[in-house]
Amino acid sequence: MELLKIDYKDWLMNQKRLPDKESQEYDAFFAFHEELCKNGAMMGDTYINPFLYWHLNAWHTEVDVIDEYGRIAQKYSNPSLRDNEWV
């Protein structure tokens, strides 16, 4: 099996618009990203393993952000890439 290739701009989390469930592109769009979550992909010369792609694109968690008063608050969103997930 040949790994899919993907540019960072095409990652699920970078999509400005998701296909409507009734659209013709819906099934193919999500089948593509499901394949990346199951088998990983090549981004240039770098292999993105399946767990890392899923973790950064499909999983959501509370992420610390600074609110308008300079305090730490939580926002439910995609996690950031941390060194320990990359290694």
PDB file of C-alpha atoms in Angstrom:
ATOM      1  CA  MET A   1       0.000   0.000   0.000  1.00  0.00           C
ATOM      2  CA  GLU A   2       1.315   3.428  -0.936  1.00  0.00           C
ATOM      3  CA  LEU A   3       0.928   6.178   1.636  1.00  0.00           C
ATOM      4  CA  LEU A   4      -1.140   9.206   0.760  1.00  0.00           C
ATOM      5  CA  LYS A   5       0.641  12.524   0.394  1.00  0.00           C
ATOM      6  CA  ILE A   6      -0.721  15.674   1.976  1.00  0.00           C
ATOM      7  CA  ASP A   7       0.301  19.320   2.341  1.00  0.00           C
ATOM      8  CA  TYR A   8      -0.181  21.010   5.703  1.00  0.00           C
ATOM      9  CA  LYS A   9      -2.736  23.386   4.188  1.00  0.00           C
ATOM     10  CA  ASP A  10      -4.922  20.341   3.394  1.00  0.00           C
ATOM     11  CA  TRP A  11      -4.999  18.937   6.937  1.00  0.00           C
ATOM     12  CA  LEU A  12      -8.524  18.597   8.319  1.00  0.00           C
ATOM     13  CA  MET A  13      -7.928  21.235  11.007  1.00  0.00           C
ATOM     14  CA  ASN A  14      -6.928  23.802   8.350  1.00  0.00           C
ATOM     15  CA  GLN A  15     -10.107  23.542   6.289  1.00  0.00           C
ATOM     16  CA  LYS A  16     -12.113  26.761   6.217  1.00  0.00           C
ATOM     17  CA  ARG A  17     -15.245  24.894   5.165  1.00  0.00           C
ATOM     18  CA  LEU A  18     -16.364  21.286   5.596  1.00  0.00           C
ATOM     19  CA  PRO A  19     -18.572  19.690   2.949  1.00  0.00           C
ATOM     20  CA  ASP A  20     -22.276  19.630   3.684  1.00  0.00           C
ATOM     21  CA  LYS A  21     -23.528  16.156   4.599  1.00  0.00           C
ATOM     22  CA  GLU A  22     -25.825  16.168   1.560  1.00  0.00           C
ATOM     23  CA  SER A  23     -23.114  17.231  -0.916  1.00  0.00           C
ATOM     24  CA  GLN A  24     -21.423  14.946  -3.448  1.00  0.00           C
ATOM     25  CA  GLU A  25     -17.960  15.678  -2.028  1.00  0.00           C
ATOM     26  CA  TYR A  26     -18.842  14.716   1.579  1.00  0.00           C
ATOM     27  CA  ASP A  27     -18.084  10.963   1.407  1.00  0.00           C
ATOM     28  CA  ALA A  28     -14.813  11.339  -0.512  1.00  0.00           C
ATOM     29  CA  PHE A  29     -13.626  14.175   1.742  1.00  0.00           C
ATOM     30  CA  PHE A  30     -14.123  12.267   4.979  1.00  0.00           C
ATOM     31  CA  ALA A  31     -12.930   8.948   3.502  1.00  0.00           C
ATOM     32  CA  PHE A  32      -9.643  10.699   2.636  1.00  0.00           C
ATOM     33  CA  HIS A  33      -9.161  12.010   6.180  1.00  0.00           C
ATOM     34  CA  GLU A  34     -10.228   8.677   7.683  1.00  0.00           C
ATOM     35  CA  GLU A  35      -7.495   7.009   5.610  1.00  0.00           C
ATOM     36  CA  LEU A  36      -4.952   9.455   7.038  1.00  0.00           C
ATOM     37  CA  CYS A  37      -6.132   8.661  10.580  1.00  0.00           C
ATOM     38  CA  LYS A  38      -5.774   4.927   9.922  1.00  0.00           C
ATOM     39  CA  ASN A  39      -2.554   4.776   7.887  1.00  0.00           C
ATOM     40  CA  GLY A  40      -0.745   8.088   8.223  1.00  0.00           C
ATOM     41  CA  ALA A  41       0.666  10.098   5.338  1.00  0.00           C
ATOM     42  CA  MET A  42       3.768  11.642   3.867  1.00  0.00           C
ATOM     43  CA  MET A  43       4.153  15.403   4.140  1.00  0.00           C
ATOM     44  CA  GLY A  44       7.116  16.113   1.924  1.00  0.00           C
ATOM     45  CA  ASP A  45       9.831  13.765   3.189  1.00  0.00           C
ATOM     46  CA  THR A  46       8.264  13.474   6.651  1.00  0.00           C
ATOM     47  CA  TYR A  47       6.054  10.581   7.731  1.00  0.00           C
ATOM     48  CA  ILE A  48       3.065  11.653   9.831  1.00  0.00           C
ATOM     49  CA  ASN A  49       1.975   8.584  11.775  1.00  0.00           C
ATOM     50  CA  PRO A  50      -1.753   7.781  12.034  1.00  0.00           C
ATOM     51  CA  PHE A  51      -2.056   8.590  15.746  1.00  0.00           C
ATOM     52  CA  LEU A  52      -0.382  11.969  15.323  1.00  0.00           C
ATOM     53  CA  TYR A  53      -2.638  12.936  12.393  1.00  0.00           C
ATOM     54  CA  TRP A  54      -5.744  11.883  14.353  1.00  0.00           C
ATOM     55  CA  HIS A  55      -4.520  13.570  17.542  1.00  0.00           C
ATOM     56  CA  LEU A  56      -3.929  16.920  15.848  1.00  0.00           C
ATOM     57  CA  ASN A  57      -6.933  16.908  13.500  1.00  0.00           C
ATOM     58  CA  ALA A  58      -9.831  14.888  14.888  1.00  0.00           C
ATOM     59  CA  TRP A  59      -9.407  15.056  18.658  1.00  0.00           C
ATOM     60  CA  HIS A  60     -10.480  18.093  20.655  1.00  0.00           C
ATOM     61  CA  THR A  61      -9.530  18.952  24.221  1.00  0.00           C
ATOM     62  CA  GLU A  62      -9.375  21.924  26.553  1.00  0.00           C
ATOM     63  CA  VAL A  63      -6.411  24.084  25.550  1.00  0.00           C
ATOM     64  CA  ASP A  64      -5.050  26.918  27.691  1.00  0.00           C
ATOM     65  CA  VAL A  65      -5.423  30.385  26.161  1.00  0.00           C
ATOM     66  CA  ILE A  66      -4.952  33.897  27.527  1.00  0.00           C
ATOM     67  CA  ASP A  67      -8.256  35.774  27.801  1.00  0.00           C
ATOM     68  CA  GLU A  68      -8.810  39.509  27.282  1.00  0.00           C
ATOM     69  CA  TYR A  69      -7.825  40.189  30.924  1.00  0.00           C
ATOM     70  CA  GLY A  70      -4.510  38.346  30.652  1.00  0.00           C
ATOM     71  CA  ARG A  71      -5.740  35.355  32.631  1.00  0.00           C
ATOM     72  CA  ILE A  72      -5.390  31.722  31.635  1.00  0.00           C
ATOM     73  CA  ALA A  73      -8.675  30.279  30.371  1.00  0.00           C
ATOM     74  CA  GLN A  74      -9.614  27.065  28.603  1.00  0.00           C
ATOM     75  CA  LYS A  75     -10.889  26.752  25.059  1.00  0.00           C
ATOM     76  CA  TYR A  76     -12.156  23.493  23.520  1.00  0.00           C
ATOM     77  CA  SER A  77     -10.132  22.980  20.327  1.00  0.00           C
ATOM     78  CA  ASN A  78      -7.505  20.935  18.512  1.00  0.00           C
ATOM     79  CA  PRO A  79      -4.395  20.392  20.644  1.00  0.00           C
ATOM     80  CA  SER A  80      -1.058  21.946  19.780  1.00  0.00           C
ATOM     81  CA  LEU A  81       1.844  19.829  18.557  1.00  0.00           C
ATOM     82  CA  ARG A  82       4.148  19.183  21.498  1.00  0.00           C
ATOM     83  CA  ASP A  83       7.643  17.710  21.374  1.00  0.00           C
ATOM     84  CA  ASN A  84       6.621  14.537  23.209  1.00  0.00           C
ATOM     85  CA  GLU A  85       4.034  13.666  20.540  1.00  0.00           C
ATOM     86  CA  TRP A  86       6.496  14.236  17.714  1.00  0.00           C
ATOM     87  CA  VAL A  87       9.208  11.942  19.122  1.00  0.00           C
TER      88      VAL A  87
END
